[in-house]
mmCIF file of C-alpha atoms and ligand atoms in Angstrom:
data_model
loop_
_atom_site.group_PDB
_atom_site.id
_atom_site.type_symbol
_atom_site.label_atom_id
_atom_site.label_comp_id
_atom_site.label_asym_id
_atom_site.label_seq_id
_atom_site.Cartn_x
_atom_site.Cartn_y
_atom_site.Cartn_z
ATOM 1 C CA UNK A 295 99.299 157.616 65.973
ATOM 2 C CA UNK A 296 100.443 153.989 66.211
ATOM 3 C CA UNK A 297 101.584 153.357 69.823
ATOM 4 C CA UNK A 298 102.968 149.878 69.190
ATOM 5 C CA UNK A 299 106.575 150.961 68.725
ATOM 6 C CA UNK A 300 106.779 153.368 71.714
ATOM 7 C CA UNK A 301 105.081 150.746 73.921
ATOM 8 C CA UNK A 302 107.511 148.025 72.836
ATOM 9 C CA UNK A 303 110.462 150.364 73.357
ATOM 10 C CA UNK A 304 109.064 151.347 76.771
ATOM 11 C CA UNK A 305 108.648 147.689 77.829
ATOM 12 C CA UNK A 306 112.189 146.904 76.706
ATOM 13 C CA UNK A 307 113.551 149.895 78.606
ATOM 14 C CA UNK A 308 111.585 148.866 81.727
ATOM 15 C CA UNK A 309 112.655 145.212 81.627
ATOM 16 C CA UNK A 310 116.273 145.979 80.790
ATOM 17 C CA UNK A 311 116.914 148.715 83.333
ATOM 18 C CA UNK A 312 114.363 148.279 86.091
ATOM 19 C CA UNK A 313 114.089 144.500 86.609
ATOM 20 C CA UNK A 314 117.643 144.131 87.998
ATOM 21 C CA UNK A 315 117.026 147.118 90.277
ATOM 22 C CA UNK A 316 113.747 145.634 91.503
ATOM 23 C CA UNK A 317 115.243 142.200 92.016
ATOM 24 C CA UNK A 318 118.104 143.720 94.002
ATOM 25 C CA UNK A 319 115.553 145.462 96.230
ATOM 26 C CA UNK A 320 113.589 142.242 96.681
ATOM 27 C CA UNK A 321 116.725 140.208 97.231
ATOM 28 C CA UNK A 322 117.677 142.293 100.218
ATOM 29 C CA UNK A 323 114.155 142.336 101.630
ATOM 30 C CA UNK A 324 112.500 139.754 103.839
ATOM 31 C CA UNK A 325 110.201 138.743 100.976
ATOM 32 C CA UNK A 326 112.998 136.729 99.410
ATOM 33 C CA UNK A 327 113.221 133.074 100.372
ATOM 34 C CA UNK A 328 116.587 132.044 101.864
ATOM 35 C CA UNK A 329 118.904 130.048 99.584
ATOM 36 C CA UNK A 330 119.087 127.317 102.221
ATOM 37 C CA UNK A 331 115.383 126.826 102.903
ATOM 38 C CA UNK A 332 115.508 123.269 104.313
ATOM 39 C CA UNK A 333 113.930 124.343 107.608
ATOM 40 C CA UNK A 334 111.056 126.128 105.867
ATOM 41 C CA UNK A 335 110.537 123.192 103.505
ATOM 42 C CA UNK A 336 110.136 120.719 106.365
ATOM 43 C CA UNK A 337 107.722 123.099 108.120
ATOM 44 C CA UNK A 338 105.729 123.375 104.875
ATOM 45 C CA UNK A 339 105.705 119.613 104.277
ATOM 46 C CA UNK A 340 107.899 119.836 101.140
ATOM 47 C CA UNK A 341 110.466 117.118 100.311
ATOM 48 C CA UNK A 342 114.078 117.480 101.525
ATOM 49 C CA UNK A 343 117.236 115.410 101.048
ATOM 50 C CA UNK A 344 118.226 115.575 104.751
ATOM 51 C CA UNK A 345 116.908 117.069 107.993
ATOM 52 C CA UNK A 346 117.803 120.720 108.653
ATOM 53 C CA UNK A 347 119.697 121.307 111.911
ATOM 54 C CA UNK A 348 119.904 124.087 114.493
ATOM 55 C CA UNK A 349 120.242 124.104 118.298
ATOM 56 C CA UNK A 350 118.129 125.783 120.949
ATOM 57 C CA UNK A 351 120.338 128.310 122.807
ATOM 58 C CA UNK A 352 122.884 128.154 119.962
ATOM 59 C CA UNK A 353 123.439 131.932 120.387
ATOM 60 C CA UNK A 354 124.822 131.456 123.853
ATOM 61 C CA UNK A 355 127.493 130.853 126.415
ATOM 62 C CA UNK A 356 129.003 127.601 125.070
ATOM 63 C CA UNK A 357 130.690 129.665 122.318
ATOM 64 C CA UNK A 358 133.868 131.522 123.427
ATOM 65 C CA UNK A 359 133.001 134.143 120.779
ATOM 66 C CA UNK A 360 129.647 134.758 122.542
ATOM 67 C CA UNK A 361 131.414 135.144 125.883
ATOM 68 C CA UNK A 362 133.787 137.686 124.311
ATOM 69 C CA UNK A 363 130.884 139.839 123.031
ATOM 70 C CA UNK A 364 129.147 139.544 126.409
ATOM 71 C CA UNK A 365 132.327 140.707 128.155
ATOM 72 C CA UNK A 366 132.496 143.727 125.847
ATOM 73 C CA UNK A 367 128.798 144.476 126.406
ATOM 74 C CA UNK A 368 129.236 144.170 130.189
ATOM 75 C CA UNK A 369 125.972 142.361 130.892
ATOM 76 C CA UNK A 370 123.298 140.185 129.347
ATOM 77 C CA UNK A 371 120.721 142.965 129.409
ATOM 78 C CA UNK A 372 123.168 145.396 127.802
ATOM 79 C CA UNK A 373 123.446 142.934 124.899
ATOM 80 C CA UNK A 374 119.668 143.036 124.498
ATOM 81 C CA UNK A 375 119.640 146.831 124.591
ATOM 82 C CA UNK A 376 122.295 147.128 121.868
ATOM 83 C CA UNK A 377 120.988 145.507 118.686
ATOM 84 C CA UNK A 378 124.455 145.374 117.116
ATOM 85 C CA UNK A 379 125.647 143.028 119.927
ATOM 86 C CA UNK A 380 122.469 140.931 119.639
ATOM 87 C CA UNK A 381 122.939 140.714 115.857
ATOM 88 C CA UNK A 382 126.586 139.688 116.188
ATOM 89 C CA UNK A 383 125.887 136.738 118.520
ATOM 90 C CA UNK A 384 122.881 135.677 116.418
ATOM 91 C CA UNK A 385 125.182 135.271 113.408
ATOM 92 C CA UNK A 386 128.001 133.462 115.258
ATOM 93 C CA UNK A 387 126.509 129.927 115.122
ATOM 94 C CA UNK A 388 125.768 130.354 111.392
ATOM 95 C CA UNK A 389 129.335 131.442 110.622
ATOM 96 C CA UNK A 390 131.188 129.237 113.136
ATOM 97 C CA UNK A 391 129.072 126.064 113.171
ATOM 98 C CA UNK A 392 127.203 126.095 109.842
ATOM 99 C CA UNK A 393 123.704 125.587 111.278
ATOM 100 C CA UNK A 394 120.774 125.694 108.830
ATOM 101 C CA UNK A 395 119.008 128.560 110.650
ATOM 102 C CA UNK A 396 119.744 131.533 112.884
ATOM 103 C CA UNK A 397 117.622 132.317 115.952
ATOM 104 C CA UNK A 398 117.436 135.945 116.992
ATOM 105 C CA UNK A 399 119.309 136.609 120.225
ATOM 106 C CA UNK A 400 116.798 137.913 122.755
ATOM 107 C CA UNK A 401 114.948 136.408 125.712
ATOM 108 C CA UNK A 402 111.417 135.303 126.502
ATOM 109 C CA UNK A 403 111.419 137.752 129.451
ATOM 110 C CA UNK A 404 111.427 140.859 127.234
ATOM 111 C CA UNK A 405 107.603 140.584 127.070
ATOM 112 C CA UNK A 406 106.991 140.892 130.852
ATOM 113 C CA UNK A 407 109.422 143.832 130.794
ATOM 114 C CA UNK A 408 107.527 145.567 127.950
ATOM 115 C CA UNK A 409 104.231 144.928 129.799
ATOM 116 C CA UNK A 410 105.537 146.771 132.870
ATOM 117 C CA UNK A 411 106.957 143.860 134.892
ATOM 118 C CA UNK A 412 110.728 144.319 134.554
ATOM 119 C CA UNK A 413 113.436 141.847 135.631
ATOM 120 C CA UNK A 414 117.146 141.895 136.344
ATOM 121 C CA UNK A 415 119.412 139.054 135.267
ATOM 122 C CA UNK A 416 121.503 138.284 138.344
ATOM 123 C CA UNK A 417 124.870 136.613 137.857
ATOM 124 C CA UNK A 418 124.720 132.872 138.735
ATOM 125 C CA UNK A 419 121.109 133.308 139.942
ATOM 126 C CA UNK A 420 119.127 134.019 136.784
ATOM 127 C CA UNK A 421 116.169 136.369 136.355
ATOM 128 C CA UNK A 422 114.696 138.205 139.338
ATOM 129 C CA UNK A 423 111.506 140.322 139.145
ATOM 130 C CA UNK A 424 111.586 143.025 141.837
ATOM 131 C CA UNK A 425 107.764 143.432 141.655
ATOM 132 C CA UNK A 426 106.109 140.101 140.873
ATOM 133 C CA UNK A 427 102.417 140.156 139.881
ATOM 134 C CA UNK A 428 100.496 138.150 142.502
ATOM 135 C CA UNK A 429 96.922 139.479 142.539
ATOM 136 C CA UNK A 430 94.509 141.540 140.451
ATOM 137 C CA UNK A 431 95.575 144.707 142.297
ATOM 138 C CA UNK A 432 99.172 144.159 141.069
ATOM 139 C CA UNK A 433 97.960 144.134 137.451
ATOM 140 C CA UNK A 434 97.276 147.902 137.426
ATOM 141 C CA UNK A 435 100.929 148.394 136.429
ATOM 142 C CA UNK A 436 100.525 146.127 133.380
ATOM 143 C CA UNK A 437 99.984 147.747 130.004
ATOM 144 C CA UNK A 438 99.489 146.562 126.407
ATOM 145 C CA UNK A 439 102.771 146.383 124.493
ATOM 146 C CA UNK A 440 103.498 148.694 121.594
ATOM 147 C CA UNK A 441 106.399 150.267 119.765
ATOM 148 C CA UNK A 442 108.521 152.660 121.793
ATOM 149 C CA UNK A 443 109.431 149.932 124.332
ATOM 150 C CA UNK A 444 112.409 147.597 124.864
ATOM 151 C CA UNK A 445 110.907 145.340 122.153
ATOM 152 C CA UNK A 446 112.096 147.807 119.503
ATOM 153 C CA UNK A 447 115.649 146.561 120.205
ATOM 154 C CA UNK A 448 114.672 143.059 119.046
ATOM 155 C CA UNK A 449 113.094 144.404 115.843
ATOM 156 C CA UNK A 450 116.214 146.451 115.132
ATOM 157 C CA UNK A 451 118.445 143.397 115.751
ATOM 158 C CA UNK A 452 116.278 141.353 113.348
ATOM 159 C CA UNK A 453 116.735 143.987 110.631
ATOM 160 C CA UNK A 454 120.525 144.010 111.074
ATOM 161 C CA UNK A 455 120.694 140.190 111.035
ATOM 162 C CA UNK A 456 118.506 139.959 107.909
ATOM 163 C CA UNK A 457 120.753 142.421 106.124
ATOM 164 C CA UNK A 458 123.907 140.498 107.102
ATOM 165 C CA UNK A 459 122.495 137.031 106.381
ATOM 166 C CA UNK A 460 121.874 138.065 102.746
ATOM 167 C CA UNK A 461 119.136 135.432 102.566
ATOM 168 C CA UNK A 462 121.569 132.579 103.214
ATOM 169 C CA UNK A 463 119.523 130.785 105.934
ATOM 170 C CA UNK A 464 116.137 131.415 107.587
ATOM 171 C CA UNK A 465 115.908 133.549 110.713
ATOM 172 C CA UNK A 466 113.807 132.168 113.585
ATOM 173 C CA UNK A 467 111.854 134.577 115.789
ATOM 174 C CA UNK A 468 110.490 133.460 119.164
ATOM 175 C CA UNK A 469 108.475 134.241 122.266
ATOM 176 C CA UNK A 470 107.676 132.551 125.548
ATOM 177 C CA UNK A 471 104.310 130.808 125.835
ATOM 178 C CA UNK A 472 101.788 132.587 128.108
ATOM 179 C CA UNK A 473 101.899 129.961 130.900
ATOM 180 C CA UNK A 474 105.720 130.028 131.060
ATOM 181 C CA UNK A 475 105.764 133.847 131.209
ATOM 182 C CA UNK A 476 102.986 133.907 133.832
ATOM 183 C CA UNK A 477 105.035 131.454 135.904
ATOM 184 C CA UNK A 478 107.999 133.904 135.995
ATOM 185 C CA UNK A 479 105.795 136.975 136.563
ATOM 186 C CA UNK A 480 104.078 135.408 139.608
ATOM 187 C CA UNK A 481 107.028 133.474 141.020
ATOM 188 C CA UNK A 482 109.368 136.439 140.571
ATOM 189 C CA UNK A 483 112.326 134.203 139.676
ATOM 190 C CA UNK A 484 113.265 130.841 138.216
ATOM 191 C CA UNK A 485 112.233 127.861 140.346
ATOM 192 C CA UNK A 486 112.377 124.065 140.388
ATOM 193 C CA UNK A 487 108.696 123.776 141.265
ATOM 194 C CA UNK A 488 107.080 127.163 140.444
ATOM 195 C CA UNK A 489 104.913 126.463 143.478
ATOM 196 C CA UNK A 490 103.955 130.128 144.068
ATOM 197 C CA UNK A 491 102.743 130.397 140.471
ATOM 198 C CA UNK A 492 100.982 127.020 140.678
ATOM 199 C CA UNK A 493 99.304 127.997 143.944
ATOM 200 C CA UNK A 494 97.799 130.995 142.124
ATOM 201 C CA UNK A 495 96.238 128.643 139.522
ATOM 202 C CA UNK A 496 94.259 127.009 142.370
ATOM 203 C CA UNK A 497 93.679 130.038 144.613
ATOM 204 C CA UNK A 498 93.055 132.756 142.064
ATOM 205 C CA UNK A 499 92.257 131.290 138.624
ATOM 206 C CA UNK A 500 90.394 134.404 137.381
ATOM 207 C CA UNK A 501 93.436 136.553 138.035
ATOM 208 C CA UNK A 502 95.613 134.006 136.195
ATOM 209 C CA UNK A 503 93.309 133.963 133.161
ATOM 210 C CA UNK A 504 93.239 137.767 133.117
ATOM 211 C CA UNK A 505 97.050 138.001 132.996
ATOM 212 C CA UNK A 506 97.337 135.066 130.556
ATOM 213 C CA UNK A 507 95.060 136.937 128.137
ATOM 214 C CA UNK A 508 97.146 140.095 128.443
ATOM 215 C CA UNK A 509 100.339 138.117 127.789
ATOM 216 C CA UNK A 510 98.644 136.457 124.795
ATOM 217 C CA UNK A 511 97.691 139.818 123.246
ATOM 218 C CA UNK A 512 101.229 141.109 123.822
ATOM 219 C CA UNK A 513 102.759 137.971 122.304
ATOM 220 C CA UNK A 514 100.622 138.157 119.165
ATOM 221 C CA UNK A 515 101.644 141.786 118.636
ATOM 222 C CA UNK A 516 105.298 140.932 119.333
ATOM 223 C CA UNK A 517 105.431 137.949 116.953
ATOM 224 C CA UNK A 518 103.651 139.859 114.179
ATOM 225 C CA UNK A 519 106.148 142.705 114.600
ATOM 226 C CA UNK A 520 109.077 140.243 114.457
ATOM 227 C CA UNK A 521 107.604 138.873 111.224
ATOM 228 C CA UNK A 522 107.229 142.406 109.809
ATOM 229 C CA UNK A 523 110.908 142.996 110.701
ATOM 230 C CA UNK A 524 111.901 139.889 108.717
ATOM 231 C CA UNK A 525 111.829 136.579 110.629
ATOM 232 C CA UNK A 526 110.905 133.563 108.452
ATOM 233 C CA UNK A 527 109.439 131.254 111.101
ATOM 234 C CA UNK A 528 108.622 131.570 114.824
ATOM 235 C CA UNK A 529 108.955 129.289 117.847
ATOM 236 C CA UNK A 530 106.930 129.439 121.066
ATOM 237 C CA UNK A 531 108.785 128.161 124.154
ATOM 238 C CA UNK A 532 106.516 126.661 126.821
ATOM 239 C CA UNK A 533 109.527 125.739 128.942
ATOM 240 C CA UNK A 534 107.508 125.049 132.109
ATOM 241 C CA UNK A 535 104.683 123.005 130.525
ATOM 242 C CA UNK A 536 106.067 120.004 132.419
ATOM 243 C CA UNK A 537 105.104 121.613 135.744
ATOM 244 C CA UNK A 538 101.409 121.265 134.909
ATOM 245 C CA UNK A 539 99.044 118.305 134.999
ATOM 246 C CA UNK A 540 97.234 117.585 131.755
ATOM 247 C CA UNK A 541 94.051 119.167 133.155
ATOM 248 C CA UNK A 542 95.847 122.343 134.179
ATOM 249 C CA UNK A 543 97.743 122.516 130.885
ATOM 250 C CA UNK A 544 94.448 122.241 128.978
ATOM 251 C CA UNK A 545 93.007 125.045 131.159
ATOM 252 C CA UNK A 546 95.901 127.452 131.594
ATOM 253 C CA UNK A 547 98.214 126.892 128.631
ATOM 254 C CA UNK A 548 96.517 125.258 125.648
ATOM 255 C CA UNK A 549 93.702 127.822 125.034
ATOM 256 C CA UNK A 550 96.294 130.614 124.830
ATOM 257 C CA UNK A 551 98.630 128.619 122.563
ATOM 258 C CA UNK A 552 95.595 128.113 120.319
ATOM 259 C CA UNK A 553 94.829 131.855 120.221
ATOM 260 C CA UNK A 554 98.423 132.643 119.262
ATOM 261 C CA UNK A 555 98.603 129.859 116.662
ATOM 262 C CA UNK A 556 95.332 131.052 115.104
ATOM 263 C CA UNK A 557 96.546 134.650 114.960
ATOM 264 C CA UNK A 558 99.953 133.952 113.396
ATOM 265 C CA UNK A 559 99.163 132.997 109.822
ATOM 266 C CA UNK A 560 102.035 134.751 108.026
ATOM 267 C CA UNK A 561 104.854 132.254 108.687
ATOM 268 C CA UNK A 562 105.124 128.678 110.023
ATOM 269 C CA UNK A 563 105.126 128.117 113.795
ATOM 270 C CA UNK A 564 107.002 125.663 116.010
ATOM 271 C CA UNK A 565 105.635 124.894 119.492
ATOM 272 C CA UNK A 566 108.082 123.495 122.027
ATOM 273 C CA UNK A 567 106.257 122.566 125.228
ATOM 274 C CA UNK A 568 108.952 120.976 127.392
ATOM 275 C CA UNK A 569 107.681 118.054 129.446
ATOM 276 C CA UNK A 570 104.237 118.043 127.784
ATOM 277 C CA UNK A 571 104.382 114.307 127.060
ATOM 278 C CA UNK A 572 100.777 114.046 128.300
ATOM 279 C CA UNK A 573 99.191 116.050 125.480
ATOM 280 C CA UNK A 574 101.174 115.637 122.281
ATOM 281 C CA UNK A 575 98.040 114.601 120.374
ATOM 282 C CA UNK A 576 96.321 117.831 121.436
ATOM 283 C CA UNK A 577 99.375 119.931 120.545
ATOM 284 C CA UNK A 578 99.542 118.336 117.091
ATOM 285 C CA UNK A 579 95.951 119.478 116.485
ATOM 286 C CA UNK A 580 96.861 123.143 116.919
ATOM 287 C CA UNK A 581 97.130 125.101 113.649
ATOM 288 C CA UNK A 582 100.954 124.910 113.767
ATOM 289 C CA UNK A 583 103.452 123.252 111.457
ATOM 290 C CA UNK A 584 106.058 121.837 113.871
ATOM 291 C CA UNK A 585 106.005 120.299 117.374
ATOM 292 C CA UNK A 586 109.273 120.345 119.324
ATOM 293 C CA UNK A 587 110.019 117.251 121.424
ATOM 294 C CA UNK A 588 112.279 117.072 124.462
ATOM 295 C CA UNK A 589 114.629 114.085 124.750
ATOM 296 C CA UNK A 590 112.307 112.075 127.001
ATOM 297 C CA UNK A 591 109.697 111.771 124.239
ATOM 298 C CA UNK A 592 109.731 109.015 121.671
ATOM 299 C CA UNK A 593 110.094 110.242 118.050
ATOM 300 C CA UNK A 594 107.169 108.018 117.005
ATOM 301 C CA UNK A 595 104.869 109.502 119.654
ATOM 302 C CA UNK A 596 102.495 110.680 116.916
ATOM 303 C CA UNK A 597 102.788 107.568 114.755
ATOM 304 C CA UNK A 598 104.848 107.035 111.618
ATOM 305 C CA UNK A 599 103.087 109.659 109.492
ATOM 306 C CA UNK A 600 102.326 112.600 111.790
ATOM 307 C CA UNK A 601 100.246 115.503 110.449
ATOM 308 C CA UNK A 602 102.894 117.956 111.690
ATOM 309 C CA UNK A 603 106.692 118.002 111.409
ATOM 310 C CA UNK A 604 108.696 117.185 114.559
ATOM 311 C CA UNK A 605 111.741 118.931 115.986
ATOM 312 C CA UNK A 606 114.332 117.541 118.364
ATOM 313 C CA UNK A 607 115.367 115.721 120.344
ATOM 314 C CA UNK A 608 118.921 114.613 121.171
ATOM 315 C CA UNK A 609 119.592 114.727 124.916
ATOM 316 C CA UNK A 610 121.914 117.764 125.272
ATOM 317 C CA UNK A 611 124.069 115.621 127.613
ATOM 318 C CA UNK A 612 124.984 113.337 124.688
ATOM 319 C CA UNK A 613 127.268 116.225 123.662
ATOM 320 C CA UNK A 614 129.474 115.389 126.677
ATOM 321 C CA UNK A 615 130.269 111.997 125.055
ATOM 322 C CA UNK A 616 133.361 111.259 122.915
ATOM 323 C CA UNK A 617 132.877 112.418 119.289
ATOM 324 C CA UNK A 618 132.274 108.926 117.756
ATOM 325 C CA UNK A 619 129.486 108.323 120.295
ATOM 326 C CA UNK A 620 127.921 111.729 119.481
ATOM 327 C CA UNK A 621 127.955 110.751 115.801
ATOM 328 C CA UNK A 622 126.273 107.384 116.464
ATOM 329 C CA UNK A 623 123.636 108.829 118.794
ATOM 330 C CA UNK A 624 122.842 111.559 116.256
ATOM 331 C CA UNK A 625 122.456 109.007 113.435
ATOM 332 C CA UNK A 626 120.217 106.847 115.658
ATOM 333 C CA UNK A 627 118.105 109.908 116.416
ATOM 334 C CA UNK A 628 117.686 110.861 112.733
ATOM 335 C CA UNK A 629 116.701 107.298 111.806
ATOM 336 C CA UNK A 630 114.071 107.175 114.514
ATOM 337 C CA UNK A 631 112.131 110.186 113.154
ATOM 338 C CA UNK A 632 109.814 109.994 110.127
ATOM 339 C CA UNK A 633 111.961 110.933 107.069
ATOM 340 C CA UNK A 634 111.222 114.408 105.697
ATOM 341 C CA UNK A 635 109.196 115.367 108.763
ATOM 342 C CA UNK A 636 112.127 116.084 111.032
ATOM 343 C CA UNK A 637 114.090 119.176 112.080
ATOM 344 C CA UNK A 638 117.197 117.969 113.922
ATOM 345 C CA UNK A 639 117.779 119.766 117.221
ATOM 346 C CA UNK A 640 118.611 119.054 120.834
ATOM 347 C CA UNK A 641 115.815 118.122 123.235
ATOM 348 C CA UNK A 642 116.423 121.424 125.098
ATOM 349 C CA UNK A 643 118.977 124.245 125.009
ATOM 350 C CA UNK A 644 122.679 123.472 124.711
ATOM 351 C CA UNK A 645 124.467 123.719 128.090
ATOM 352 C CA UNK A 646 127.114 126.428 128.588
ATOM 353 C CA UNK A 647 129.944 123.938 129.317
ATOM 354 C CA UNK A 648 129.543 121.857 126.162
ATOM 355 C CA UNK A 649 132.507 122.112 123.788
ATOM 356 C CA UNK A 650 132.008 123.768 120.394
ATOM 357 C CA UNK A 651 133.695 120.663 118.847
ATOM 358 C CA UNK A 652 130.937 118.451 120.231
ATOM 359 C CA UNK A 653 128.288 120.811 118.829
ATOM 360 C CA UNK A 654 130.056 120.809 115.454
ATOM 361 C CA UNK A 655 130.146 117.000 115.446
ATOM 362 C CA UNK A 656 126.363 116.900 116.014
ATOM 363 C CA UNK A 657 125.713 119.473 113.278
ATOM 364 C CA UNK A 658 128.072 117.927 110.719
ATOM 365 C CA UNK A 659 126.640 114.458 111.283
ATOM 366 C CA UNK A 660 123.179 115.777 110.382
ATOM 367 C CA UNK A 661 124.504 117.754 107.405
ATOM 368 C CA UNK A 662 126.304 114.719 105.968
ATOM 369 C CA UNK A 663 123.236 112.496 106.264
ATOM 370 C CA UNK A 664 121.051 111.773 103.219
ATOM 371 C CA UNK A 665 117.622 110.144 103.169
ATOM 372 C CA UNK A 666 117.871 107.093 100.961
HETATM 373 O O1 1CP B 1366 124.688 135.124 131.020
HETATM 374 C C1 1CP B 1366 124.222 135.091 129.885
HETATM 375 O O2 1CP B 1366 124.908 135.282 128.868
HETATM 376 C C2 1CP B 1366 122.760 134.867 129.810
HETATM 377 C C3 1CP B 1366 122.375 133.498 129.406
HETATM 378 C C4 1CP B 1366 121.136 133.627 128.550
HETATM 379 C C5 1CP B 1366 121.102 133.564 127.162
HETATM 380 C C6 1CP B 1366 122.234 133.296 126.201
HETATM 381 C C7 1CP B 1366 119.838 133.922 129.011
HETATM 382 C C8 1CP B 1366 119.444 134.160 130.394
HETATM 383 N N1 1CP B 1366 119.009 134.033 127.895
HETATM 384 C C9 1CP B 1366 119.748 133.812 126.760
HETATM 385 C C10 1CP B 1366 119.267 133.912 125.379
HETATM 386 C C11 1CP B 1366 118.030 133.190 125.041
HETATM 387 N N2 1CP B 1366 117.015 132.884 125.894
HETATM 388 C C12 1CP B 1366 117.681 132.784 123.747
HETATM 389 C C13 1CP B 1366 118.539 133.140 122.542
HETATM 390 C C14 1CP B 1366 118.454 132.469 121.308
HETATM 391 C C15 1CP B 1366 119.042 131.077 121.285
HETATM 392 O O3 1CP B 1366 120.218 130.933 120.968
HETATM 393 O O4 1CP B 1366 118.281 130.112 121.519
HETATM 394 C C16 1CP B 1366 116.440 132.117 123.853
HETATM 395 C C17 1CP B 1366 115.640 131.444 122.770
HETATM 396 C C18 1CP B 1366 116.039 132.208 125.207
HETATM 397 C C19 1CP B 1366 114.755 131.711 125.711
HETATM 398 C C20 1CP B 1366 114.569 131.554 127.164
HETATM 399 N N3 1CP B 1366 114.952 132.380 128.179
HETATM 400 C C21 1CP B 1366 113.828 130.482 127.731
HETATM 401 C C22 1CP B 1366 113.145 129.404 126.921
HETATM 402 C C23 1CP B 1366 114.089 128.370 126.436
HETATM 403 C C24 1CP B 1366 114.516 127.365 127.463
HETATM 404 O O5 1CP B 1366 115.722 127.238 127.649
HETATM 405 O O6 1CP B 1366 113.627 126.689 128.032
HETATM 406 C C25 1CP B 1366 113.810 130.646 129.121
HETATM 407 C C26 1CP B 1366 113.153 129.751 130.151
HETATM 408 C C27 1CP B 1366 114.525 131.863 129.405
HETATM 409 C C28 1CP B 1366 114.709 132.500 130.730
HETATM 410 C C29 1CP B 1366 116.130 132.725 131.062
HETATM 411 N N4 1CP B 1366 117.001 133.478 130.319
HETATM 412 C C30 1CP B 1366 118.245 133.442 130.889
HETATM 413 C C31 1CP B 1366 118.164 132.666 132.081
HETATM 414 C C32 1CP B 1366 119.312 132.380 133.008
HETATM 415 C C33 1CP B 1366 116.840 132.235 132.183
HETATM 416 C C34 1CP B 1366 116.245 131.460 133.329
HETATM 417 C C35 1CP B 1366 116.219 129.994 133.200
HETATM 418 C C36 1CP B 1366 115.594 129.415 134.465
HETATM 419 O O7 1CP B 1366 114.636 129.984 135.006
HETATM 420 O O8 1CP B 1366 116.104 128.377 134.884
#
């Protein structure tokens, strides 16, 4: 029998009926690239017509709509435990401000919690760890992270957000860097100096390295699981890098950033080490695509043609200025970064008392800009 005709008919049937079904499935899955992929393009070194823009802490208290959801949820930690609340506030800055990326609403402290070092978020005081980890004997309560913990709430929130975003903009996943998490786990709370945690670096370095490695393993598992749930890019926050000397950073932070960067190969990575002005060269040699800069760092710190893209770095306090000044400062900032290698952002998280109009002015100024 000649199979040509049935095969042709079969192929036609397959293409005509199944391709749209398959593309619908792929469209709604994380495999599909977002329509607005400016952020991913800059991370991948591809050409763009303008910098993408988002703001650290954009899913937060400066938005009245965030405060309304938080009031309904009752507490910050209740928002984390209910993925539908977390998803709602993640989407607010995309819908209300038009940013080029969403960042999943969660916190860096969910990793210590999953490892067996829980915290409470005290009103006006910040995080408090009832049982800080201060010596090797305290580490017996620590365990490797896995599914079946509080981290599942983040993965569920990511899935809801991905579904609702309909591939409009990329979703950023994140985690705290090992040194920053160790600082909270030892100190037991936020601090201006983190002197208890820093004392441990000098008095008990083996203990510190042991916990740093455990945090690193947990973070790799957590980021890979966020990626499996659908995030398009991840950011590591080393918020307390600026507390360390260069020597201590190279001993207690850098090796663990390197392990994480080497392990995460699926999506691009941004590293934001606040205050790490002393080792930008070293950071740019990590296998990552983007280095975040705080507002004290000069945009040409890595020369005019850096090997990595840069993110930042408007001083968040500029957003207290009158709108025309915000516009001018934002334009000055864009022009001072290498064209095509810049993700516009603030130099740290937006403060809770900044007006949404000021944030919109910053975002719209970036969105109206074109590289000539
Ligand atoms: O009352 C509230 O509503 C809680 C305020 C709040 C919010 C909105 C906290 C408490 N965390 C968050 C969310 C959060 N935290 C996000 C969401 C996504 C976003 O929009 O960016 C992110 C990325 C974080 C990360 C985070 N948490 C960092 C690193 C970033 C940074 O600002 O340096 C740190 C250090 C934390 C710890 C933390 N979470 C919250 C507080 C009050 C603190 C302590 C800060 C301190 O020790 O001073």
